[in-house]
Coordinates of C-alpha atoms in Angstrom, one line a residue:
M1 CA -26.0 36.6 -11.7
T2 CA -29.2 35.0 -13.6
D3 CA -29.4 38.5 -15.4
L4 CA -26.0 38.6 -16.3
T5 CA -26.0 34.6 -17.2
H6 CA -29.1 35.4 -19.5
E7 CA -28.0 38.9 -21.5
S8 CA -24.1 37.1 -21.5
G9 CA -25.7 34.1 -23.3
N10 CA -27.6 36.0 -26.2
F11 CA -24.2 38.0 -26.5
I12 CA -22.4 34.8 -27.4
Q13 CA -25.4 33.3 -29.4
Q14 CA -24.7 36.2 -31.8
I15 CA -21.2 35.6 -32.1
S16 CA -21.6 32.0 -32.7
L17 CA -24.4 33.0 -35.4
S18 CA -22.5 35.8 -37.0
S19 CA -19.2 33.6 -37.2
Q20 CA -21.3 30.5 -38.9
L21 CA -22.9 33.3 -41.4
L22 CA -19.2 34.7 -42.2
A23 CA -17.9 31.2 -42.4
E24 CA -20.2 30.6 -45.3
E25 CA -19.8 33.7 -47.1
I26 CA -15.9 33.7 -47.0
D27 CA -14.0 31.7 -49.7
P28 CA -12.9 28.6 -48.2
N29 CA -9.4 29.0 -50.0
N30 CA -8.6 32.0 -48.5
Q31 CA -6.6 30.4 -45.6
S32 CA -6.1 33.8 -43.7
A33 CA -9.8 34.7 -43.3
M34 CA -10.5 31.3 -42.4
E35 CA -8.1 30.8 -39.5
E36 CA -9.7 34.3 -38.2
I37 CA -12.6 32.6 -38.3
T38 CA -11.3 29.7 -36.1
R39 CA -9.8 32.0 -33.7
L40 CA -13.5 33.4 -33.3
Q41 CA -14.8 30.3 -32.8
W42 CA -12.4 29.2 -30.5
A43 CA -12.9 32.7 -28.2
R44 CA -16.6 31.8 -27.8
K45 CA -16.1 28.2 -26.6
G46 CA -13.7 30.2 -24.4
L47 CA -16.5 32.4 -23.1
E48 CA -19.2 29.6 -23.0
H49 CA -16.9 27.5 -21.0
L50 CA -16.1 31.0 -18.7
L51 CA -19.6 31.6 -17.9
E52 CA -20.6 28.2 -17.0
D53 CA -17.8 27.9 -14.8
L54 CA -19.1 31.3 -13.1
R55 CA -22.5 30.3 -12.8
Q56 CA -21.7 27.0 -11.2
F57 CA -19.5 28.6 -8.8
A58 CA -21.9 31.7 -7.8
S59 CA -25.2 29.3 -8.0
P60 CA -26.6 27.0 -5.1
L61 CA -25.7 23.4 -4.9
K62 CA -28.4 21.1 -5.3
L63 CA -27.2 17.5 -4.8
E64 CA -29.1 14.6 -6.3
K65 CA -28.0 11.7 -4.0
D66 CA -28.2 8.0 -4.6
Q67 CA -25.9 4.8 -3.9
C68 CA -23.4 4.7 -6.5
S69 CA -19.9 3.1 -7.3
V70 CA -17.3 5.9 -6.8
R71 CA -14.9 3.5 -9.4
S72 CA -17.6 4.0 -12.2
L73 CA -17.7 7.6 -11.9
W74 CA -13.6 7.9 -12.2
R75 CA -13.9 5.4 -15.0
Q76 CA -16.4 7.4 -16.9
A77 CA -14.6 10.4 -16.4
W78 CA -11.8 9.2 -17.6
S79 CA -13.5 7.6 -20.5
D80 CA -15.0 11.4 -21.2
V81 CA -11.6 13.5 -21.0
T82 CA -9.3 10.9 -23.1
R83 CA -12.0 10.8 -26.3
T84 CA -9.8 13.8 -28.0
D85 CA -6.8 12.9 -30.0
E86 CA -4.5 14.9 -27.4
A87 CA -5.1 12.2 -25.1
T88 CA -4.5 9.1 -27.1
N89 CA -1.2 8.7 -25.1
A90 CA -2.7 8.8 -21.7
S91 CA -3.4 6.0 -19.7
L92 CA -5.0 5.4 -16.4
E93 CA -4.2 2.5 -13.6
D94 CA -6.7 2.2 -10.6
T95 CA -6.6 -0.2 -8.3
T96 CA -8.8 -0.7 -5.0
D97 CA -8.5 -2.5 -1.5
V98 CA -12.2 -2.6 -0.9
S99 CA -15.2 -4.8 -1.8
D100 CA -17.8 -2.2 -2.1
D101 CA -16.8 1.3 -3.3
T102 CA -20.9 2.6 -2.9
C103 CA -21.4 5.9 -1.3
H104 CA -24.5 7.8 -1.1
I105 CA -23.3 10.6 -3.4
D106 CA -24.8 12.8 -6.2
A107 CA -23.3 10.9 -9.4
F108 CA -23.0 13.8 -11.9
R109 CA -21.4 16.0 -9.1
L110 CA -18.5 13.8 -8.2
G111 CA -18.2 12.9 -11.8
Q112 CA -17.4 16.6 -12.2
V113 CA -14.6 16.7 -9.4
F114 CA -13.0 13.6 -11.2
R115 CA -13.2 15.1 -14.7
N116 CA -11.5 18.3 -13.3
L117 CA -8.7 16.3 -12.1
F118 CA -8.0 14.1 -14.9
E119 CA -8.3 17.4 -16.7
N120 CA -5.4 19.2 -14.8
S121 CA -3.1 16.0 -14.8
L122 CA -3.7 15.7 -18.9
A123 CA -2.8 19.4 -19.3
A124 CA 0.2 19.4 -16.7
C125 CA 1.7 16.0 -18.1
G126 CA 3.2 16.2 -21.3
E127 CA 3.4 13.5 -23.7
K128 CA 2.8 10.5 -21.9
P129 CA 0.5 11.2 -19.1
R130 CA 0.4 8.1 -16.8
I131 CA -2.6 8.7 -14.2
K132 CA -3.0 6.4 -11.2
V133 CA -6.0 5.9 -8.9
Y134 CA -6.1 4.2 -5.7
C135 CA -9.3 3.4 -3.1
R136 CA -9.1 2.4 0.1
N137 CA -11.2 2.5 3.1
G138 CA -10.8 4.5 6.0
D139 CA -12.5 5.1 9.5
G140 CA -15.9 5.3 8.1
T141 CA -14.7 7.2 5.0
L142 CA -13.7 6.0 1.4
K143 CA -10.5 7.5 0.3
I144 CA -9.4 8.2 -2.9
V145 CA -5.9 8.9 -4.2
I146 CA -5.4 10.5 -7.5
A147 CA -1.7 10.7 -8.5
D148 CA -0.1 11.6 -12.0
N149 CA 3.5 11.5 -13.5
G150 CA 3.7 15.3 -14.1
P151 CA 6.1 18.4 -12.7
G152 CA 3.9 18.1 -9.4
L153 CA 2.9 21.5 -7.3
Q154 CA 4.9 24.6 -7.2
P155 CA 4.7 26.3 -3.5
E156 CA 2.6 28.9 -4.5
A157 CA 0.3 26.6 -6.6
R158 CA -0.4 24.3 -3.4
E159 CA -1.0 27.6 -1.4
R160 CA -3.7 28.8 -3.5
L161 CA -5.1 25.8 -4.9
V162 CA -8.5 26.2 -4.2
E163 CA -8.6 30.2 -4.4
P164 CA -11.1 31.3 -7.0
F165 CA -9.8 32.6 -10.3
F166 CA -6.1 31.5 -9.6
T167 CA -4.7 29.0 -12.4
T168 CA -1.4 28.1 -13.4
K169 CA -2.5 27.2 -17.0
T170 CA -2.1 29.7 -19.6
K171 CA -5.6 29.3 -20.6
G172 CA -8.6 28.8 -17.7
T173 CA -10.6 30.3 -15.3
G174 CA -9.5 29.2 -12.3
L175 CA -12.8 28.0 -10.9
G176 CA -12.5 24.1 -11.4
M177 CA -10.6 23.2 -8.0
A178 CA -12.8 25.7 -6.2
I179 CA -15.9 24.4 -7.7
A180 CA -14.4 20.8 -7.2
K181 CA -14.1 21.4 -3.1
R182 CA -17.5 23.1 -2.8
I183 CA -18.8 19.7 -4.6
V184 CA -16.7 17.4 -2.2
E185 CA -17.3 19.4 0.7
A186 CA -21.0 19.7 0.3
H187 CA -20.9 15.6 0.7
G188 CA -19.6 15.8 3.8
G189 CA -16.1 15.2 2.5
Q190 CA -12.8 16.4 2.0
I191 CA -10.5 17.0 -0.7
V192 CA -6.6 18.2 -0.6
A193 CA -3.0 18.1 -2.1
G194 CA -1.1 15.1 -1.1
R195 CA 2.9 15.6 -1.1
T196 CA 4.3 12.7 -2.9
A197 CA 7.9 11.3 -2.7
T198 CA 8.5 11.2 -6.1
V199 CA 7.7 14.0 -8.8
G200 CA 4.0 14.6 -9.7
A201 CA 1.1 16.0 -8.4
E202 CA -1.6 14.2 -5.9
F203 CA -4.8 14.1 -4.7
L204 CA -6.5 12.8 -1.6
I205 CA -10.5 12.8 -1.8
T206 CA -12.2 11.5 1.5
L207 CA -16.1 10.9 1.4
P208 CA -18.3 9.8 4.4
R209 CA -19.5 5.9 4.0
Q210 CA -23.0 7.2 4.6
T211 CA -25.6 5.0 3.3
A212 CA -29.5 5.9 2.5
E213 CA -30.7 4.9 5.2
K214 CA -28.9 6.7 7.7
A215 CA -28.7 9.8 5.1
G216 CA -32.2 10.1 5.3
A217 CA -34.8 10.3 2.2
E218 CA -33.0 9.9 -1.3
G219 CA -33.6 12.4 -3.7
S220 CA -32.5 16.0 -4.0
S221 CA -31.3 18.2 -1.3
L222 CA -29.9 22.1 -1.6
V223 CA -27.0 22.5 0.4
A224 CA -26.6 25.4 2.9
D225 CA -23.9 28.1 1.7
P226 CA -23.5 31.2 3.7
E227 CA -20.8 32.2 1.3
L228 CA -23.0 32.5 -1.5
R229 CA -23.8 36.0 -1.8
L230 CA -20.2 36.8 -1.2
R231 CA -19.0 34.3 -4.6
R232 CA -22.2 36.1 -6.9
R233 CA -20.5 39.3 -6.0
H234 CA -17.1 38.4 -6.8
C235 CA -18.1 36.6 -10.2
K236 CA -20.0 39.7 -11.5
S237 CA -17.0 42.3 -10.6
I238 CA -14.7 39.5 -12.4
W239 CA -17.3 39.6 -15.3
L240 CA -17.9 43.2 -15.8
S241 CA -14.1 43.8 -15.7
G242 CA -13.5 41.5 -18.1
P243 CA -12.7 37.9 -19.2
S244 CA -8.9 39.4 -20.0
R245 CA -8.5 39.5 -16.4
I246 CA -8.6 36.0 -15.9
W247 CA -7.2 35.0 -19.4
S248 CA -4.0 37.4 -19.1

């Protein structure tokens, strides 16, 4: 997988450099040519995104744990995904019933999970996305519910939610939820789709309320992963068969 990532990265870099050179050579008043350059640049970005998703999915998961506020993570993730003009009408409402929302977690990895869920909601909700996050204590756990005002999950999507390479988006790798599941489970937690009484999708994340002392020494840990070889073979076959297999 390392060789595949390296070689593919080289090709993507060549595409990037060539498109930049073309953009400099073409008359900026040639609208049709400039539109083709823009399409080429977007295709490059799509390939970079696909390659990064494949790399994360097929790589060992190393956690850098520390005591961290979970609320601060989802607020930072929301800030990250709503910086674009497309998200100007989106709103976040978060509430918590806990006085201490810290857990012994990898802040970067858990931030990825929240970003993925928020991005999915923003893509599904239409013009005025409304996202709600609610946090409460469980039995030795912290439970975070994320709900939106979108169309909700269809039966097939609910059944195949964390299946690698399955997506309902017109453009996407179908790896976001699979990676999110890996990250949450690596923390000893769980992520499941809820069943809302009204419209919209809902997800429940459960994390163990484990302190640094109970977890042992702080710092990094490599998560045991018996399915790693299988995922690597799967990713390699997908990449070699062509990105169109995912984006079609």
